[in-house]
mmCIF file with all atom_site columns, C-alpha atoms in Angstrom:
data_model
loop_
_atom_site.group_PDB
_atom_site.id
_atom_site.type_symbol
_atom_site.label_atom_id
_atom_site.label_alt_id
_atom_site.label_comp_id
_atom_site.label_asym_id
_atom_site.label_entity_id
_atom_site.label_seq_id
_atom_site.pdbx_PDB_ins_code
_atom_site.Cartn_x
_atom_site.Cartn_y
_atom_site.Cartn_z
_atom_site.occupancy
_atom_site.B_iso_or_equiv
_atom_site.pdbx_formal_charge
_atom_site.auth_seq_id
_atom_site.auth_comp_id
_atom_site.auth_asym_id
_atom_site.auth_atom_id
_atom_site.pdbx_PDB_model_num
ATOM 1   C CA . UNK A 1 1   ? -8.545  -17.039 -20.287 1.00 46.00 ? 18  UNK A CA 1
ATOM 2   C CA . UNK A 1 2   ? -9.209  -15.332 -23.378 1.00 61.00 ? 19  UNK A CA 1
ATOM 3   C CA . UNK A 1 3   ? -6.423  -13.323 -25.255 1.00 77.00 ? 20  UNK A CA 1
ATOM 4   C CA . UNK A 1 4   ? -8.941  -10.556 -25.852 1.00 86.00 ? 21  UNK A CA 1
ATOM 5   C CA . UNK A 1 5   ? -10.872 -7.948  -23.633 1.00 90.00 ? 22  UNK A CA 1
ATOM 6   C CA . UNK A 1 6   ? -13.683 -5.391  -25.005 1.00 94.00 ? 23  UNK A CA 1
ATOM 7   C CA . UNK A 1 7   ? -12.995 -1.670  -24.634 1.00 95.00 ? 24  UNK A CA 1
ATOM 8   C CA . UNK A 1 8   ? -14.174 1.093   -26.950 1.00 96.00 ? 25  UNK A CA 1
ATOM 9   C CA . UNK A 1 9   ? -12.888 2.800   -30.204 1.00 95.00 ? 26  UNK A CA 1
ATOM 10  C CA . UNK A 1 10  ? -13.840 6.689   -29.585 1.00 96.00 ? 27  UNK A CA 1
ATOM 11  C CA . UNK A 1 11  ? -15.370 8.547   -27.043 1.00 96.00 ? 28  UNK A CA 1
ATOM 12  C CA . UNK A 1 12  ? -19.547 8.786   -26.785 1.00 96.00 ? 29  UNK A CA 1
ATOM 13  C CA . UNK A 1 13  ? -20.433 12.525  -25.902 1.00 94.00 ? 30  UNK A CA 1
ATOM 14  C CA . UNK A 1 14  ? -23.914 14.036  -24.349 1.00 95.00 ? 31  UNK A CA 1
ATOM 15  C CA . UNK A 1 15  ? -26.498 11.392  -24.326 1.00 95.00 ? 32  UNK A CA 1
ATOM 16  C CA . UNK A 1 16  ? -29.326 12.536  -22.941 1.00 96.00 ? 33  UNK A CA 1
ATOM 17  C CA . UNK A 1 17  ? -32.168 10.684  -20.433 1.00 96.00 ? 34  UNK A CA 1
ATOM 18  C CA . UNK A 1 18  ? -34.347 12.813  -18.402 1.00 95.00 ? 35  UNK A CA 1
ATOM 19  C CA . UNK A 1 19  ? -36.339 11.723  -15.625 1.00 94.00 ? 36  UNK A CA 1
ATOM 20  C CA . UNK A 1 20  ? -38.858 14.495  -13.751 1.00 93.00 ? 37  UNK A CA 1
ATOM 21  C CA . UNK A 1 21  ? -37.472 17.042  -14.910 1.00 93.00 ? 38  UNK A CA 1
ATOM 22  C CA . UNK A 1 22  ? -33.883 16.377  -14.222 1.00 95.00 ? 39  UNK A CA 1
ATOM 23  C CA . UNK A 1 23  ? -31.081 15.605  -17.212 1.00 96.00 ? 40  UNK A CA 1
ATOM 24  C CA . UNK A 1 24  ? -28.647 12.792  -16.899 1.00 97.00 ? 41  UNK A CA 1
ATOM 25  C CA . UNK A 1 25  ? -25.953 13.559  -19.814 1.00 97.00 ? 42  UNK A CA 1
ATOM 26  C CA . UNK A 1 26  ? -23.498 10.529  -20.223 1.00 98.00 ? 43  UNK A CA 1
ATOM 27  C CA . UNK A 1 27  ? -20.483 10.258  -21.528 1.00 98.00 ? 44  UNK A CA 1
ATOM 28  C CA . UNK A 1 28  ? -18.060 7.551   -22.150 1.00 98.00 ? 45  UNK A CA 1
ATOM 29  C CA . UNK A 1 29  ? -14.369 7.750   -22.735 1.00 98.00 ? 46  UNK A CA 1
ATOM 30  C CA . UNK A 1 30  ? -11.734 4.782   -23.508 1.00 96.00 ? 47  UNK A CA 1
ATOM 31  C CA . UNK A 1 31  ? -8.275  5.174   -21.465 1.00 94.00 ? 48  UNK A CA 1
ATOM 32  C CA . UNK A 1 32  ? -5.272  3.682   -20.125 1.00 86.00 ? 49  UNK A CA 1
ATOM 33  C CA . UNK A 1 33  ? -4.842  4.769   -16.920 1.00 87.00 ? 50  UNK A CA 1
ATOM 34  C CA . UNK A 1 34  ? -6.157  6.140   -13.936 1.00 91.00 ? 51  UNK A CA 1
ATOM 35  C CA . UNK A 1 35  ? -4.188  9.614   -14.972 1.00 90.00 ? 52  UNK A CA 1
ATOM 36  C CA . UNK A 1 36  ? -6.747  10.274  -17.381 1.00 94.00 ? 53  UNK A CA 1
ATOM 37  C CA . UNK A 1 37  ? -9.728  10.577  -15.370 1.00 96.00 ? 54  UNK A CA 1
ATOM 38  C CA . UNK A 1 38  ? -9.437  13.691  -13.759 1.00 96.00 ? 55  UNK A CA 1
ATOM 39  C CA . UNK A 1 39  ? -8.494  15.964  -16.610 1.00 96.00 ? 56  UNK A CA 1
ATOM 40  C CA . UNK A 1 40  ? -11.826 14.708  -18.413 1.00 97.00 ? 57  UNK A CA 1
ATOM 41  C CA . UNK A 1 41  ? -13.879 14.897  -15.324 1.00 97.00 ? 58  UNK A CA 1
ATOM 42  C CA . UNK A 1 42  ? -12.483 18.133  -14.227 1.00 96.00 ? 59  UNK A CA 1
ATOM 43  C CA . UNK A 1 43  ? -13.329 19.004  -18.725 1.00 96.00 ? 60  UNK A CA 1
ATOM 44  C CA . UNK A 1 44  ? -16.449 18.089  -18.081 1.00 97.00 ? 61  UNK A CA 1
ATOM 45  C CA . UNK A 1 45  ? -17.370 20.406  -14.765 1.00 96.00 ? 62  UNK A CA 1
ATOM 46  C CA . UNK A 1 46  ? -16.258 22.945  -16.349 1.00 96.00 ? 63  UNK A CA 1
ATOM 47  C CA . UNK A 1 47  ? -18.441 22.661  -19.276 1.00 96.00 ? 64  UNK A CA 1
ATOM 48  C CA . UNK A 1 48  ? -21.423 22.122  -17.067 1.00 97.00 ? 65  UNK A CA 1
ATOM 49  C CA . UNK A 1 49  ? -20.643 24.416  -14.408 1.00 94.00 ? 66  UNK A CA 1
ATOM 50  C CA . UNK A 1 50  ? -24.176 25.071  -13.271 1.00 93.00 ? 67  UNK A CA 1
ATOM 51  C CA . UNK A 1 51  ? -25.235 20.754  -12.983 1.00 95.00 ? 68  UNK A CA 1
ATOM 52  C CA . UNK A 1 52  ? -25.568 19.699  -9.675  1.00 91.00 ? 69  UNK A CA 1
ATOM 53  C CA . UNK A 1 53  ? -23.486 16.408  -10.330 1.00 96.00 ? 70  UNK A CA 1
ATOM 54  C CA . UNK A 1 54  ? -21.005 14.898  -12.217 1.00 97.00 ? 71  UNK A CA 1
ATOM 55  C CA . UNK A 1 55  ? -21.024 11.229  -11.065 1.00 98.00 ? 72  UNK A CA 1
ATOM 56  C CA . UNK A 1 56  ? -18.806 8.658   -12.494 1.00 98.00 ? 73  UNK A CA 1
ATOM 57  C CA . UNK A 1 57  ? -17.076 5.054   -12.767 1.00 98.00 ? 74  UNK A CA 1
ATOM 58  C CA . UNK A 1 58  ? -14.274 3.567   -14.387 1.00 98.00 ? 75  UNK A CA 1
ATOM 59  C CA . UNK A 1 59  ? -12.044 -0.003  -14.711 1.00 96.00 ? 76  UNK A CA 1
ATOM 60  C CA . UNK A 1 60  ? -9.120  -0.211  -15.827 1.00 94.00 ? 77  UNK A CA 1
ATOM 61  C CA . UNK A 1 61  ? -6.789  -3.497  -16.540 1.00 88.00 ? 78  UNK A CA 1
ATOM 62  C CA . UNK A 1 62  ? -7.454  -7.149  -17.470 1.00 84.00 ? 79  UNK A CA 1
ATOM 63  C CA . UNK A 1 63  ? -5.076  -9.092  -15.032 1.00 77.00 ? 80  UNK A CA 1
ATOM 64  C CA . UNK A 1 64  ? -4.889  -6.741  -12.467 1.00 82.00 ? 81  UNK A CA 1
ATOM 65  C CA . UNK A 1 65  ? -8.470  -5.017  -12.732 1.00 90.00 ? 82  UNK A CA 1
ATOM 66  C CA . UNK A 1 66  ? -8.750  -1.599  -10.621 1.00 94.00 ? 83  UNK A CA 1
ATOM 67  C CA . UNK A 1 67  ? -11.917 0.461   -10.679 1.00 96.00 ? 84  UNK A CA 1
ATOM 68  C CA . UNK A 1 68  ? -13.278 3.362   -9.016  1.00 97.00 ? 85  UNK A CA 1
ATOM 69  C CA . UNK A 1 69  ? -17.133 4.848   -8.429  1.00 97.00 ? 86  UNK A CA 1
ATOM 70  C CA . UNK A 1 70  ? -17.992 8.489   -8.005  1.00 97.00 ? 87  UNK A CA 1
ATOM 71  C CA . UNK A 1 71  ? -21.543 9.661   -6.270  1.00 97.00 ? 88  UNK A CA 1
ATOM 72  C CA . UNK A 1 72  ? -20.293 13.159  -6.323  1.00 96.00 ? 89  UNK A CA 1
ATOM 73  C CA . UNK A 1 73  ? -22.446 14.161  -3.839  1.00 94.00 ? 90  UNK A CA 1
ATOM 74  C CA . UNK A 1 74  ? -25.708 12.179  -4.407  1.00 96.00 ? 91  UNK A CA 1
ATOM 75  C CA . UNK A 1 75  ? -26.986 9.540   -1.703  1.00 95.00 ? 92  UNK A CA 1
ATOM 76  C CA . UNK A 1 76  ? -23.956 6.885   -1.260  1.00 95.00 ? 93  UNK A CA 1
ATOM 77  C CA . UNK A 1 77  ? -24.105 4.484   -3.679  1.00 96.00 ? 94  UNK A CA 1
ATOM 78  C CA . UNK A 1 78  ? -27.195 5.577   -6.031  1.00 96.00 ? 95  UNK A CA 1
ATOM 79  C CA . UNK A 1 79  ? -24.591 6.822   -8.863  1.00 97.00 ? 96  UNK A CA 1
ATOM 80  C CA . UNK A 1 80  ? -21.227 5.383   -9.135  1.00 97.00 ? 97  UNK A CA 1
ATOM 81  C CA . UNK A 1 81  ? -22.112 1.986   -8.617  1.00 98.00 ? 98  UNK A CA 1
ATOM 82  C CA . UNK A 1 82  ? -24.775 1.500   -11.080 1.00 98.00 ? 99  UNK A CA 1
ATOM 83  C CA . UNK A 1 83  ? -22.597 3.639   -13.421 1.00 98.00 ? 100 UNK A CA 1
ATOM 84  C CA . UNK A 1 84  ? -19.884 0.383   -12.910 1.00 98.00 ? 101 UNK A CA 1
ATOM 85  C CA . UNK A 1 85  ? -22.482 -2.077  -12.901 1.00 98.00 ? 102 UNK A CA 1
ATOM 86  C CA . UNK A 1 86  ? -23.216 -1.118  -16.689 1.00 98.00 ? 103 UNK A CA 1
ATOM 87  C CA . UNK A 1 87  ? -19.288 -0.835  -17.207 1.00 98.00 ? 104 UNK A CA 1
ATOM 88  C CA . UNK A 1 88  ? -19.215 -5.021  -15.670 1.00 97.00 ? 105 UNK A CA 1
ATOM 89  C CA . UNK A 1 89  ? -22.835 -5.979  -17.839 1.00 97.00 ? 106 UNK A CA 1
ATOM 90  C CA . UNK A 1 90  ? -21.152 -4.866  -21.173 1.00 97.00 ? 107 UNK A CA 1
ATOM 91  C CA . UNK A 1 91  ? -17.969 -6.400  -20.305 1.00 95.00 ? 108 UNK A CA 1
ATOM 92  C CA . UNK A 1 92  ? -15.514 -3.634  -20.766 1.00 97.00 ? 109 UNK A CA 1
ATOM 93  C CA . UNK A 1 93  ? -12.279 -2.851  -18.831 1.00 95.00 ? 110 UNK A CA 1
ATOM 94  C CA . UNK A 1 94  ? -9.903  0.474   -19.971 1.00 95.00 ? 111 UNK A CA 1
ATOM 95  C CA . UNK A 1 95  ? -13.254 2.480   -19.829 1.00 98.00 ? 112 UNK A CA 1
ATOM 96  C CA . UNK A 1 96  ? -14.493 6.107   -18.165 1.00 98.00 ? 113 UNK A CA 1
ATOM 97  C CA . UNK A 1 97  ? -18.327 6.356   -17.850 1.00 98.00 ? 114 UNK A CA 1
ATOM 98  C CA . UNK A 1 98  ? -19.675 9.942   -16.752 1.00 98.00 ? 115 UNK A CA 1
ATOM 99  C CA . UNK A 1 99  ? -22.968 11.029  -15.972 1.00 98.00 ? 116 UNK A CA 1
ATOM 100 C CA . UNK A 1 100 ? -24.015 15.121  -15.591 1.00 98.00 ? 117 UNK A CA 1
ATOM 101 C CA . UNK A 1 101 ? -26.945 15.779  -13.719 1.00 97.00 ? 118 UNK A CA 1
ATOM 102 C CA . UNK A 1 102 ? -29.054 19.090  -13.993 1.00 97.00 ? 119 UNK A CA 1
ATOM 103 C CA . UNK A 1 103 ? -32.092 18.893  -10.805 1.00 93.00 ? 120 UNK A CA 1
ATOM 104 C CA . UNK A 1 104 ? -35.023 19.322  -12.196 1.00 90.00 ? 121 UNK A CA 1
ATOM 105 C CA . UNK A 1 105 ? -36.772 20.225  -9.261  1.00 88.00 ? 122 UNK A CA 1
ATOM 106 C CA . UNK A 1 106 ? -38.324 16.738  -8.333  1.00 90.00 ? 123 UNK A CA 1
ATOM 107 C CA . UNK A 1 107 ? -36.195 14.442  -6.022  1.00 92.00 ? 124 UNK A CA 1
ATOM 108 C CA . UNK A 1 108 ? -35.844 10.990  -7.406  1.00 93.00 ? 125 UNK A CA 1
ATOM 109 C CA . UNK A 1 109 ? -35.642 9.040   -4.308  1.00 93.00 ? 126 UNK A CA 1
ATOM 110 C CA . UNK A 1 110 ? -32.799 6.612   -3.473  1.00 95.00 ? 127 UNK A CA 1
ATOM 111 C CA . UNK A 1 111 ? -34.704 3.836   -5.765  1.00 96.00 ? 128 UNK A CA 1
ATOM 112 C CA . UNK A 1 112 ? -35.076 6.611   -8.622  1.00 96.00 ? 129 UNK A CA 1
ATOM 113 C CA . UNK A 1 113 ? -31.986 8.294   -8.774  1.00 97.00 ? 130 UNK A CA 1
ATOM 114 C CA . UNK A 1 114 ? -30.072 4.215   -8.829  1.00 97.00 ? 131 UNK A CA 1
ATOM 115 C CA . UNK A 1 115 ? -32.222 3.554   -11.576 1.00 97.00 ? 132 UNK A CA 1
ATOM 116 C CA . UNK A 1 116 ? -31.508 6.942   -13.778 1.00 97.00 ? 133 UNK A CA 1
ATOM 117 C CA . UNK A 1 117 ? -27.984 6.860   -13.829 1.00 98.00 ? 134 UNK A CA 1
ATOM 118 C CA . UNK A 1 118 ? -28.157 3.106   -14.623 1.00 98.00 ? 135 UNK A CA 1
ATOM 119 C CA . UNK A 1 119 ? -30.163 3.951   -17.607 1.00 98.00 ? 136 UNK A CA 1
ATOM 120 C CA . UNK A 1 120 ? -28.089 7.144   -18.628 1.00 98.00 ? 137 UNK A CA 1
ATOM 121 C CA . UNK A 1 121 ? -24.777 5.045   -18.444 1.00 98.00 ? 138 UNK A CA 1
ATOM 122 C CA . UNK A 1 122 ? -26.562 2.167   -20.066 1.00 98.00 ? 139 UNK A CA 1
ATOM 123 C CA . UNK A 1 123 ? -27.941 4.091   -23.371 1.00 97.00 ? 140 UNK A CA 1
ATOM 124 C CA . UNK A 1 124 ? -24.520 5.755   -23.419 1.00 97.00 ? 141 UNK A CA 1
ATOM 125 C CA . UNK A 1 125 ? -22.690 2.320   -23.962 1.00 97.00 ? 142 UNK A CA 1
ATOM 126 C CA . UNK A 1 126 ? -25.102 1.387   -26.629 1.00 97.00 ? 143 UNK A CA 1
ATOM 127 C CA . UNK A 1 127 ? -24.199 4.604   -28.289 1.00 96.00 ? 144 UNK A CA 1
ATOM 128 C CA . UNK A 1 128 ? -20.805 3.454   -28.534 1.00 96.00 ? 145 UNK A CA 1
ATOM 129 C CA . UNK A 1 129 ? -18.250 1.433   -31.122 1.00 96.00 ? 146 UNK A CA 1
ATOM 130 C CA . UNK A 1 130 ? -17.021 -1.345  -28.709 1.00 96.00 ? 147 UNK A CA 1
ATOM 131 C CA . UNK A 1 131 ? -13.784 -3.796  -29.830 1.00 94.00 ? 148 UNK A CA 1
ATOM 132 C CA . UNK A 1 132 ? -11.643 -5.954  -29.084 1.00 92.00 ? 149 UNK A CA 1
ATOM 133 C CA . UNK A 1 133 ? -8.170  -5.427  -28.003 1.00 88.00 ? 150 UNK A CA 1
ATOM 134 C CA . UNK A 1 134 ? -5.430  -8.055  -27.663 1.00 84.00 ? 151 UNK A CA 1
ATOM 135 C CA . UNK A 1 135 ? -4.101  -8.716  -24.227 1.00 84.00 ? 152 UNK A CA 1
ATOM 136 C CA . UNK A 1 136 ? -0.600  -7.843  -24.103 1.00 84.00 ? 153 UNK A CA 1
ATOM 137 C CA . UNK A 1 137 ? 2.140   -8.365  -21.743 1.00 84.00 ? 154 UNK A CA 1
ATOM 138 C CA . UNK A 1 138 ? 4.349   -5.282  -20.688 1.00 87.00 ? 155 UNK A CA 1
ATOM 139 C CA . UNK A 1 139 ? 8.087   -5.476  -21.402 1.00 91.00 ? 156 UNK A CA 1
ATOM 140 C CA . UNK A 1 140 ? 10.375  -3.067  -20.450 1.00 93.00 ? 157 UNK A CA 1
ATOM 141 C CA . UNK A 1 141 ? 14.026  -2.824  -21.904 1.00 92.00 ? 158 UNK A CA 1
ATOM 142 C CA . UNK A 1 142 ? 17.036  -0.151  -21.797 1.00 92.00 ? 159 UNK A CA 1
ATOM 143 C CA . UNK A 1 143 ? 19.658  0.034   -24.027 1.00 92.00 ? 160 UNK A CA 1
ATOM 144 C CA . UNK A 1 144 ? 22.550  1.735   -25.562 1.00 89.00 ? 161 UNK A CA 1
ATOM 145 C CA . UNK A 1 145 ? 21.589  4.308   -28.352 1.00 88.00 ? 162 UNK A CA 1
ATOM 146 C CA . UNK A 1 146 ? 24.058  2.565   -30.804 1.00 89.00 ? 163 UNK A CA 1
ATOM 147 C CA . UNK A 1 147 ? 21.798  -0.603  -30.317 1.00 91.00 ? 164 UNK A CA 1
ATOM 148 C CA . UNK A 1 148 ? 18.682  0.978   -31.467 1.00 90.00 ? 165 UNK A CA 1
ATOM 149 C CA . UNK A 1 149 ? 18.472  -0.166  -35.168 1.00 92.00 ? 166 UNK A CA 1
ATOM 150 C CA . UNK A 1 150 ? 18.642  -4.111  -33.770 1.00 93.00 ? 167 UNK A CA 1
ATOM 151 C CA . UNK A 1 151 ? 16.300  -3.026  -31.107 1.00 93.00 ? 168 UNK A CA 1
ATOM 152 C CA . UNK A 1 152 ? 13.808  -1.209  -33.893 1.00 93.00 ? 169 UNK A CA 1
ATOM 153 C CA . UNK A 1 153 ? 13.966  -3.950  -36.520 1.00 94.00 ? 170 UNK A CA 1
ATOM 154 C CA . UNK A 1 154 ? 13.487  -6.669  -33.750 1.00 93.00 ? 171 UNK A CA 1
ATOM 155 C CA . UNK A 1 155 ? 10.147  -4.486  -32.954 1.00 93.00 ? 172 UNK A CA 1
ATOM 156 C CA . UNK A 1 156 ? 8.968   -4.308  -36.326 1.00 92.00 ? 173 UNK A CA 1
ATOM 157 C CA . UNK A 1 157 ? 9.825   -7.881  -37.144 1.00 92.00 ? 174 UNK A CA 1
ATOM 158 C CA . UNK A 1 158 ? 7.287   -9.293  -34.395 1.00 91.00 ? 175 UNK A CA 1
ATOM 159 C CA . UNK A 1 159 ? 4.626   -6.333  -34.800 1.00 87.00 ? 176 UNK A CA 1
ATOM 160 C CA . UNK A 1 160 ? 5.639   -5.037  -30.891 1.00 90.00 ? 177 UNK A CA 1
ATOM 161 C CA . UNK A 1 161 ? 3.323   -2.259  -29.948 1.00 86.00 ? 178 UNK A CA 1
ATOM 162 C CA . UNK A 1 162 ? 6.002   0.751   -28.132 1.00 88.00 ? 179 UNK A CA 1
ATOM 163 C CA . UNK A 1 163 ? 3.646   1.361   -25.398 1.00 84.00 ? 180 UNK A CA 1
ATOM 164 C CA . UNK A 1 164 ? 6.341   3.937   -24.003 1.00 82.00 ? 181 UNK A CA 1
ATOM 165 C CA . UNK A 1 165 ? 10.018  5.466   -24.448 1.00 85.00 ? 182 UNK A CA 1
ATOM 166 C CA . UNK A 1 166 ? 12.563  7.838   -23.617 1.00 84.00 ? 183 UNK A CA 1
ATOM 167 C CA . UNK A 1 167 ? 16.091  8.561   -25.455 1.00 76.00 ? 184 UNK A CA 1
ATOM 168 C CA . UNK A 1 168 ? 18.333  10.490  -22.837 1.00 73.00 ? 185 UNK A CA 1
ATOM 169 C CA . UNK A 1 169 ? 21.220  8.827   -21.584 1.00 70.00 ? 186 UNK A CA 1
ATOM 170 C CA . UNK A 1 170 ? 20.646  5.779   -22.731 1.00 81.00 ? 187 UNK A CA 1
ATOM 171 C CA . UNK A 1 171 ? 17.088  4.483   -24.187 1.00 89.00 ? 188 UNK A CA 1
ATOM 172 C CA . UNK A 1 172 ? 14.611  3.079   -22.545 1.00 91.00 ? 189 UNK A CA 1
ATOM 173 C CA . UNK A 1 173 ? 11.569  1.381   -23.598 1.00 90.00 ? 190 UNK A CA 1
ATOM 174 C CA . UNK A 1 174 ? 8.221   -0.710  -22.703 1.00 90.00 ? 191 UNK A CA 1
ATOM 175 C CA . UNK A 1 175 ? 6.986   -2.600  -25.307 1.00 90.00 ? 192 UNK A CA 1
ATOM 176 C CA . UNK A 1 176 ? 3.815   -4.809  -25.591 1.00 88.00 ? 193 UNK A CA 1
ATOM 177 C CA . UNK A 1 177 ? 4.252   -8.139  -26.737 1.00 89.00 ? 194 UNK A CA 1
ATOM 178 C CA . UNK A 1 178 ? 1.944   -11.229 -26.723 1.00 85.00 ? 195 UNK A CA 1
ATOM 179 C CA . UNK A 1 179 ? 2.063   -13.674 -24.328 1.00 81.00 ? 196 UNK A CA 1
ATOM 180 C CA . UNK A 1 180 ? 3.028   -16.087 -25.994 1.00 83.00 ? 197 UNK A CA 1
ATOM 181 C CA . UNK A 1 181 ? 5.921   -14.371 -27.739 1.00 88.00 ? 198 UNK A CA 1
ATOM 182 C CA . UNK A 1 182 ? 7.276   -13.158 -24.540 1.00 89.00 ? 199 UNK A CA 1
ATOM 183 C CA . UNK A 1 183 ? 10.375  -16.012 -24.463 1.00 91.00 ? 200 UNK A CA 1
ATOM 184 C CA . UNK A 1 184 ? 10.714  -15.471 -28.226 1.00 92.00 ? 201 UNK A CA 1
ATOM 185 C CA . UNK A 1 185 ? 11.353  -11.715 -27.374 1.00 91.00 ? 202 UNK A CA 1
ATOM 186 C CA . UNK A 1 186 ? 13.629  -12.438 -24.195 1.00 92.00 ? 203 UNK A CA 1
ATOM 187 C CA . UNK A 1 187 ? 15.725  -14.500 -26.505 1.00 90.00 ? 204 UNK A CA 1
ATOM 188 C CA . UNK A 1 188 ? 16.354  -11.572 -29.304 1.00 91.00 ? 205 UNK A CA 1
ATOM 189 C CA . UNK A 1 189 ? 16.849  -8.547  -27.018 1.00 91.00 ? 206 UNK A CA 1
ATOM 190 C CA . UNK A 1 190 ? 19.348  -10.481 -24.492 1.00 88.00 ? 207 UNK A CA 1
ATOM 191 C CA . UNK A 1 191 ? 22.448  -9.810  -26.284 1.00 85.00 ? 208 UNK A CA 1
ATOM 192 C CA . UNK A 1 192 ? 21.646  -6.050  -26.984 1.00 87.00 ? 209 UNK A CA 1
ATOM 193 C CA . UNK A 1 193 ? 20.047  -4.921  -23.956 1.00 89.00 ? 210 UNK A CA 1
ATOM 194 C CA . UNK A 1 194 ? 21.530  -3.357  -20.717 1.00 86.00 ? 211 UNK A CA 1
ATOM 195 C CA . UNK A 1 195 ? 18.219  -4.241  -18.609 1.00 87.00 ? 212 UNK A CA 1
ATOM 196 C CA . UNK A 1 196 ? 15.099  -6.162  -19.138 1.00 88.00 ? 213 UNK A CA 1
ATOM 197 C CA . UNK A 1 197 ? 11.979  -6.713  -17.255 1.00 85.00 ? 214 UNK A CA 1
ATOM 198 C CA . UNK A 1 198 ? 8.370   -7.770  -17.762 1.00 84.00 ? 215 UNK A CA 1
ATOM 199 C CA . UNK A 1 199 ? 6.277   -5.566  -16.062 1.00 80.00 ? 216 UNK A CA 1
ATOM 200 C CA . UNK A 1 200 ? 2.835   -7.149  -13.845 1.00 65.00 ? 217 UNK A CA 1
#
């Protein structure tokens, strides 16, 4: 398996396809979770209050891959899906695609409307910066706050990513750390760590 996937750098905003009369504006964002998605979708109706649809799709993960498709009220299965079917062609994961749709007056038939937002979602992506991430593996630690300069120069000494972390009570953190460091890391925190656990 490779130690890379593809995501993208920066959002894509308001490409535009039209087809009879209606618009299909896409727009792709790059996230992390499944959080994300309704703040920007819920962004984007308000923005476009008077469209007709906001369809979208989204995957998220390279182990564990989750995704979701959105027909927001179109025919089942003529927007969401092909929106995720450009999402799988390109080879992304940690992506958003969203399509607005302003009726132009001229239905587009169940044959029509699957080929539109294929397109839309499909000019979008090659709109975009796509790159390559590193796969890495979750680790979450908690320790003592006096701890925290062996914890920080550990970090910095094998370029860790903090992915998350909280200093309350005592400090918490989830780091990302390649694979194949993983035992390395193990090793070094043991001694100065209250609680340590790599995360699936």
């Amino acid at each position: 398996m490779s130690d890379y996937y593809q995501t993208l750098q920066e959002p894509v905003t308001e490409i535009l396809f039209k087809e009879k009369g209606s618009k299909f504006i896409g727009y792709a964002y790059p996230i992390e979770h499944e959080n994300e998605v309704k703040p920007l979708i819920e962004q984007l109706k308000k923005e476009h209050h008077q469209a007709r649809h906001v369809c979208y799709a989204y995957q998220i993960g390279v182990k564990n891959i989750s995704y979701r498709a959105n027909d927001d009220g179109e025919p089942n299965n003529t927007a969401g899906i092909p929106i995720l079917g450009q999402i799988k062609s390109f080879e992304l994961t940690n992506v958003l695609i969203a399509v607005v749709r302003y009726f132009g007056g001229t239905k587009l038939g169940v044959g029509g409307l699957i080929q539109a937002y294929k397109i839309s979602a499909k000019e979008t992506l090659e709109q975009a910066v796509i790159i390559q991430k590193e796969i890495l593996q979750h680790l979450y630690i908690e320790f003592e706050y006096p701890n925290m300069n062996k914890i920080m120069r550990i970090i910095h000494e094998n370029h860790l990513v903090i992915l998350n972390q909280n200093q309350e009570m005592n400090c918490q953190m989830t780091l990302g750390v390649k694979e194949n460091l993983i035992p390395k890391i193990l090793e070094a925190v043991q001694l100065v760590v209250t609680k340590v656990k790599i995360i699936e």
